[in-house]
mmCIF file of C-alpha atoms in Angstrom:
data_model
loop_
_atom_site.group_PDB
_atom_site.id
_atom_site.type_symbol
_atom_site.label_atom_id
_atom_site.label_comp_id
_atom_site.label_asym_id
_atom_site.label_seq_id
_atom_site.Cartn_x
_atom_site.Cartn_y
_atom_site.Cartn_z
ATOM 1 C CA UNK A 1 290.723 -155.607 -24.678
ATOM 2 C CA UNK A 2 290.233 -154.159 -28.136
ATOM 3 C CA UNK A 3 293.195 -153.836 -30.531
ATOM 4 C CA UNK A 4 294.835 -150.387 -30.848
ATOM 5 C CA UNK A 5 295.424 -150.501 -34.817
ATOM 6 C CA UNK A 6 295.139 -152.612 -37.722
ATOM 7 C CA UNK A 7 297.846 -150.780 -40.143
ATOM 8 C CA UNK A 8 301.472 -151.035 -38.639
ATOM 9 C CA UNK A 9 302.936 -147.543 -38.528
ATOM 10 C CA UNK A 10 300.294 -145.523 -40.112
ATOM 11 C CA UNK A 11 298.126 -142.842 -38.476
ATOM 12 C CA UNK A 12 294.672 -144.644 -38.801
ATOM 13 C CA UNK A 13 291.191 -143.481 -38.537
ATOM 14 C CA UNK A 14 288.474 -145.655 -37.315
ATOM 15 C CA UNK A 15 284.951 -144.969 -38.819
ATOM 16 C CA UNK A 16 281.260 -146.094 -37.883
ATOM 17 C CA UNK A 17 277.796 -144.838 -38.417
ATOM 18 C CA UNK A 18 274.774 -144.722 -36.391
ATOM 19 C CA UNK A 19 270.987 -144.489 -37.666
ATOM 20 C CA UNK A 20 271.185 -146.656 -40.650
ATOM 21 C CA UNK A 21 267.986 -148.556 -39.958
ATOM 22 C CA UNK A 22 266.094 -145.694 -38.751
ATOM 23 C CA UNK A 23 262.740 -144.373 -40.321
ATOM 24 C CA UNK A 24 263.372 -140.888 -39.328
ATOM 25 C CA UNK A 25 266.321 -138.270 -38.886
ATOM 26 C CA UNK A 26 269.796 -137.984 -40.289
ATOM 27 C CA UNK A 27 272.658 -140.889 -40.552
ATOM 28 C CA UNK A 28 275.435 -139.675 -38.250
ATOM 29 C CA UNK A 29 279.049 -141.254 -38.640
ATOM 30 C CA UNK A 30 282.221 -140.352 -36.760
ATOM 31 C CA UNK A 31 285.807 -140.835 -37.425
ATOM 32 C CA UNK A 32 288.442 -141.119 -34.740
ATOM 33 C CA UNK A 33 292.255 -141.231 -34.484
ATOM 34 C CA UNK A 34 293.905 -142.448 -31.259
ATOM 35 C CA UNK A 35 297.828 -141.822 -30.430
ATOM 36 C CA UNK A 36 299.760 -144.878 -31.289
ATOM 37 C CA UNK A 37 299.587 -147.568 -28.599
ATOM 38 C CA UNK A 38 296.388 -146.214 -26.946
ATOM 39 C CA UNK A 39 294.702 -148.481 -24.594
ATOM 40 C CA UNK A 40 291.361 -148.233 -22.836
ATOM 41 C CA UNK A 41 289.689 -151.297 -21.340
ATOM 42 C CA UNK A 42 286.235 -149.605 -21.155
ATOM 43 C CA UNK A 43 285.797 -148.913 -24.721
ATOM 44 C CA UNK A 44 283.541 -151.366 -26.557
ATOM 45 C CA UNK A 45 280.761 -151.510 -29.294
ATOM 46 C CA UNK A 46 278.249 -148.658 -28.334
ATOM 47 C CA UNK A 47 275.376 -151.394 -28.642
ATOM 48 C CA UNK A 48 277.038 -152.976 -25.549
ATOM 49 C CA UNK A 49 276.980 -149.952 -23.375
ATOM 50 C CA UNK A 50 274.351 -148.188 -21.347
ATOM 51 C CA UNK A 51 273.381 -144.601 -22.346
ATOM 52 C CA UNK A 52 275.074 -143.061 -19.392
ATOM 53 C CA UNK A 53 278.486 -145.085 -19.909
ATOM 54 C CA UNK A 54 278.290 -143.965 -23.588
ATOM 55 C CA UNK A 55 277.932 -140.385 -22.533
ATOM 56 C CA UNK A 56 280.802 -140.746 -20.089
ATOM 57 C CA UNK A 57 283.035 -142.462 -22.776
ATOM 58 C CA UNK A 58 282.260 -139.654 -25.360
ATOM 59 C CA UNK A 59 284.053 -137.360 -22.962
ATOM 60 C CA UNK A 60 287.047 -139.456 -22.344
ATOM 61 C CA UNK A 61 287.368 -140.086 -26.451
ATOM 62 C CA UNK A 62 287.121 -136.440 -27.135
ATOM 63 C CA UNK A 63 289.867 -135.752 -24.654
ATOM 64 C CA UNK A 64 292.171 -138.674 -25.435
ATOM 65 C CA UNK A 65 291.947 -139.040 -29.206
ATOM 66 C CA UNK A 66 294.502 -136.912 -31.610
ATOM 67 C CA UNK A 67 291.518 -136.056 -33.622
ATOM 68 C CA UNK A 68 287.795 -136.858 -34.008
ATOM 69 C CA UNK A 69 284.914 -135.579 -36.172
ATOM 70 C CA UNK A 70 281.343 -136.236 -36.615
ATOM 71 C CA UNK A 71 279.646 -136.462 -40.503
ATOM 72 C CA UNK A 72 275.838 -136.033 -41.011
ATOM 73 C CA UNK A 73 273.735 -136.915 -44.090
ATOM 74 C CA UNK A 74 270.258 -135.659 -43.883
ATOM 75 C CA UNK A 75 266.941 -137.417 -44.596
ATOM 76 C CA UNK A 76 266.594 -135.762 -47.970
ATOM 77 C CA UNK A 77 270.120 -136.701 -49.053
ATOM 78 C CA UNK A 78 269.390 -140.446 -47.977
ATOM 79 C CA UNK A 79 266.255 -140.427 -50.145
ATOM 80 C CA UNK A 80 268.158 -139.285 -53.087
ATOM 81 C CA UNK A 81 271.291 -141.590 -52.748
ATOM 82 C CA UNK A 82 269.977 -144.422 -50.678
ATOM 83 C CA UNK A 83 271.043 -145.308 -47.240
ATOM 84 C CA UNK A 84 274.105 -147.323 -48.090
ATOM 85 C CA UNK A 85 275.565 -144.353 -49.929
ATOM 86 C CA UNK A 86 274.431 -142.126 -47.247
ATOM 87 C CA UNK A 87 276.248 -144.008 -44.486
ATOM 88 C CA UNK A 88 279.436 -143.865 -46.545
ATOM 89 C CA UNK A 89 279.220 -140.440 -47.479
ATOM 90 C CA UNK A 90 278.602 -139.493 -43.679
ATOM 91 C CA UNK A 91 281.809 -141.422 -43.030
ATOM 92 C CA UNK A 92 283.641 -139.518 -45.706
ATOM 93 C CA UNK A 93 282.347 -136.308 -44.374
ATOM 94 C CA UNK A 94 283.759 -137.223 -40.867
ATOM 95 C CA UNK A 95 287.039 -138.073 -42.357
ATOM 96 C CA UNK A 96 286.912 -134.537 -44.190
ATOM 97 C CA UNK A 97 286.747 -132.643 -40.986
ATOM 98 C CA UNK A 98 289.471 -134.404 -38.861
ATOM 99 C CA UNK A 99 292.403 -131.912 -38.031
ATOM 100 C CA UNK A 100 294.900 -134.580 -38.589
ATOM 101 C CA UNK A 101 295.309 -136.167 -42.015
ATOM 102 C CA UNK A 102 294.688 -140.082 -41.620
ATOM 103 C CA UNK A 103 297.133 -142.465 -43.714
ATOM 104 C CA UNK A 104 294.726 -145.244 -43.475
ATOM 105 C CA UNK A 105 291.154 -145.935 -42.651
ATOM 106 C CA UNK A 106 289.311 -148.918 -40.819
ATOM 107 C CA UNK A 107 285.580 -149.038 -41.055
ATOM 108 C CA UNK A 108 282.898 -151.103 -39.274
ATOM 109 C CA UNK A 109 281.065 -153.359 -41.570
ATOM 110 C CA UNK A 110 281.538 -154.739 -45.094
ATOM 111 C CA UNK A 111 280.822 -151.661 -47.383
ATOM 112 C CA UNK A 112 282.941 -148.663 -48.038
ATOM 113 C CA UNK A 113 284.448 -146.520 -50.943
ATOM 114 C CA UNK A 114 287.797 -145.392 -51.376
ATOM 115 C CA UNK A 115 288.566 -142.081 -49.532
ATOM 116 C CA UNK A 116 291.130 -139.786 -50.972
ATOM 117 C CA UNK A 117 293.267 -142.805 -52.357
ATOM 118 C CA UNK A 118 293.934 -143.815 -48.748
ATOM 119 C CA UNK A 119 294.152 -147.809 -48.033
ATOM 120 C CA UNK A 120 291.163 -148.907 -46.297
ATOM 121 C CA UNK A 121 289.921 -152.230 -44.774
ATOM 122 C CA UNK A 122 286.252 -152.887 -43.755
ATOM 123 C CA UNK A 123 285.927 -155.097 -40.669
ATOM 124 C CA UNK A 124 282.616 -157.027 -39.863
ATOM 125 C CA UNK A 125 281.919 -156.228 -36.146
ATOM 126 C CA UNK A 126 284.956 -153.973 -36.002
ATOM 127 C CA UNK A 127 283.275 -151.886 -33.182
ATOM 128 C CA UNK A 128 284.015 -154.843 -30.918
ATOM 129 C CA UNK A 129 287.549 -155.344 -32.237
ATOM 130 C CA UNK A 130 289.347 -152.059 -32.646
ATOM 131 C CA UNK A 131 289.422 -148.928 -30.339
ATOM 132 C CA UNK A 132 289.103 -146.402 -32.911
ATOM 133 C CA UNK A 133 285.972 -147.916 -34.518
ATOM 134 C CA UNK A 134 284.399 -148.577 -30.949
ATOM 135 C CA UNK A 135 285.075 -144.879 -30.155
ATOM 136 C CA UNK A 136 283.527 -143.870 -33.619
ATOM 137 C CA UNK A 137 280.603 -145.885 -32.827
ATOM 138 C CA UNK A 138 280.137 -144.234 -29.542
ATOM 139 C CA UNK A 139 280.401 -140.700 -30.920
ATOM 140 C CA UNK A 140 278.008 -141.244 -33.951
ATOM 141 C CA UNK A 141 275.552 -142.956 -31.547
ATOM 142 C CA UNK A 142 275.719 -140.274 -28.816
ATOM 143 C CA UNK A 143 275.468 -137.210 -31.118
ATOM 144 C CA UNK A 144 272.548 -138.735 -33.151
ATOM 145 C CA UNK A 145 270.703 -139.558 -29.969
ATOM 146 C CA UNK A 146 271.006 -135.816 -28.857
ATOM 147 C CA UNK A 147 269.849 -134.767 -32.267
ATOM 148 C CA UNK A 148 266.795 -137.156 -32.134
ATOM 149 C CA UNK A 149 266.025 -135.922 -28.662
ATOM 150 C CA UNK A 150 265.789 -132.558 -29.773
ATOM 151 C CA UNK A 151 263.458 -133.474 -32.714
ATOM 152 C CA UNK A 152 261.523 -135.315 -30.004
ATOM 153 C CA UNK A 153 260.558 -132.004 -28.469
ATOM 154 C CA UNK A 154 259.023 -130.730 -31.931
ATOM 155 C CA UNK A 155 257.275 -134.028 -32.712
ATOM 156 C CA UNK A 156 256.542 -135.952 -29.171
ATOM 157 C CA UNK A 157 254.072 -138.133 -30.677
ATOM 158 C CA UNK A 158 256.520 -140.377 -32.464
ATOM 159 C CA UNK A 159 258.295 -141.521 -29.266
ATOM 160 C CA UNK A 160 261.662 -140.415 -30.556
ATOM 161 C CA UNK A 161 262.893 -139.963 -27.033
ATOM 162 C CA UNK A 162 262.463 -143.765 -26.602
ATOM 163 C CA UNK A 163 263.081 -145.279 -30.186
ATOM 164 C CA UNK A 164 265.465 -142.437 -31.635
ATOM 165 C CA UNK A 165 263.709 -143.124 -35.001
ATOM 166 C CA UNK A 166 263.974 -146.600 -35.141
ATOM 167 C CA UNK A 167 260.917 -148.726 -36.550
ATOM 168 C CA UNK A 168 259.222 -149.623 -33.359
ATOM 169 C CA UNK A 169 255.367 -150.525 -33.266
ATOM 170 C CA UNK A 170 254.727 -147.283 -31.565
ATOM 171 C CA UNK A 171 256.590 -145.159 -34.112
ATOM 172 C CA UNK A 172 254.705 -146.800 -37.009
ATOM 173 C CA UNK A 173 251.265 -146.552 -35.261
ATOM 174 C CA UNK A 174 252.268 -142.900 -34.986
ATOM 175 C CA UNK A 175 252.803 -142.679 -38.506
ATOM 176 C CA UNK A 176 249.562 -144.164 -39.416
ATOM 177 C CA UNK A 177 247.685 -141.800 -37.044
ATOM 178 C CA UNK A 178 249.723 -138.548 -37.689
ATOM 179 C CA UNK A 179 251.254 -139.033 -40.955
ATOM 180 C CA UNK A 180 254.973 -138.169 -41.559
ATOM 181 C CA UNK A 181 257.106 -135.316 -40.648
ATOM 182 C CA UNK A 182 259.873 -133.383 -42.619
ATOM 183 C CA UNK A 183 262.346 -135.625 -40.762
ATOM 184 C CA UNK A 184 261.117 -139.037 -42.193
ATOM 185 C CA UNK A 185 262.762 -141.036 -44.913
ATOM 186 C CA UNK A 186 260.317 -141.023 -47.707
ATOM 187 C CA UNK A 187 262.161 -143.774 -49.516
ATOM 188 C CA UNK A 188 261.591 -146.242 -46.598
ATOM 189 C CA UNK A 189 259.167 -148.629 -45.662
ATOM 190 C CA UNK A 190 257.660 -146.369 -43.056
ATOM 191 C CA UNK A 191 254.556 -148.618 -42.231
ATOM 192 C CA UNK A 192 256.287 -152.049 -42.374
ATOM 193 C CA UNK A 193 253.597 -153.528 -44.563
ATOM 194 C CA UNK A 194 255.425 -154.842 -47.418
ATOM 195 C CA UNK A 195 255.241 -151.390 -49.304
ATOM 196 C CA UNK A 196 258.671 -150.007 -50.303
ATOM 197 C CA UNK A 197 257.212 -146.643 -49.236
ATOM 198 C CA UNK A 198 254.251 -144.546 -48.735
ATOM 199 C CA UNK A 199 255.183 -142.811 -51.775
ATOM 200 C CA UNK A 200 255.314 -145.340 -54.517
#
């Protein structure tokens, strides 16, 4: 069972992102605030769950959370500010949209920038330790998957339905054959050949 909170007696938001390692598409992040003492034995790191389970849990999270929100940073922004800064910005954008103001923030991973002067803690593998981070990982992943599925209708040749923009062999082969789309991150090593990007 994951822990319900890190900070004692504070309204705490858990944050996580999805899509950081992708070659295409926006990076998504979510922030979730659960009621004090909230429990849910089914919540876990989104990577440990099936797609069907994640979608079902998304409904439960949205029903049970005191507040939740999703933040998005586009491929153009990623290319300007780099993916680490973009991931943190997406989390800040999710926090900005919460209907309840948090008093503290817990974040999956080991990098974050202060948000509105609130105390924050980064937790490696936090999505497998704290309920609110696990919930944020599920929201970020499912909303990003929905977005990539829509982009796949526009550009079916890249197999985004299957890879969600991640650097699979099929995805990189398609880039070699078809070139890139407006959704590809031009600052990334798109072909996986040691070049920093196609545009050096």
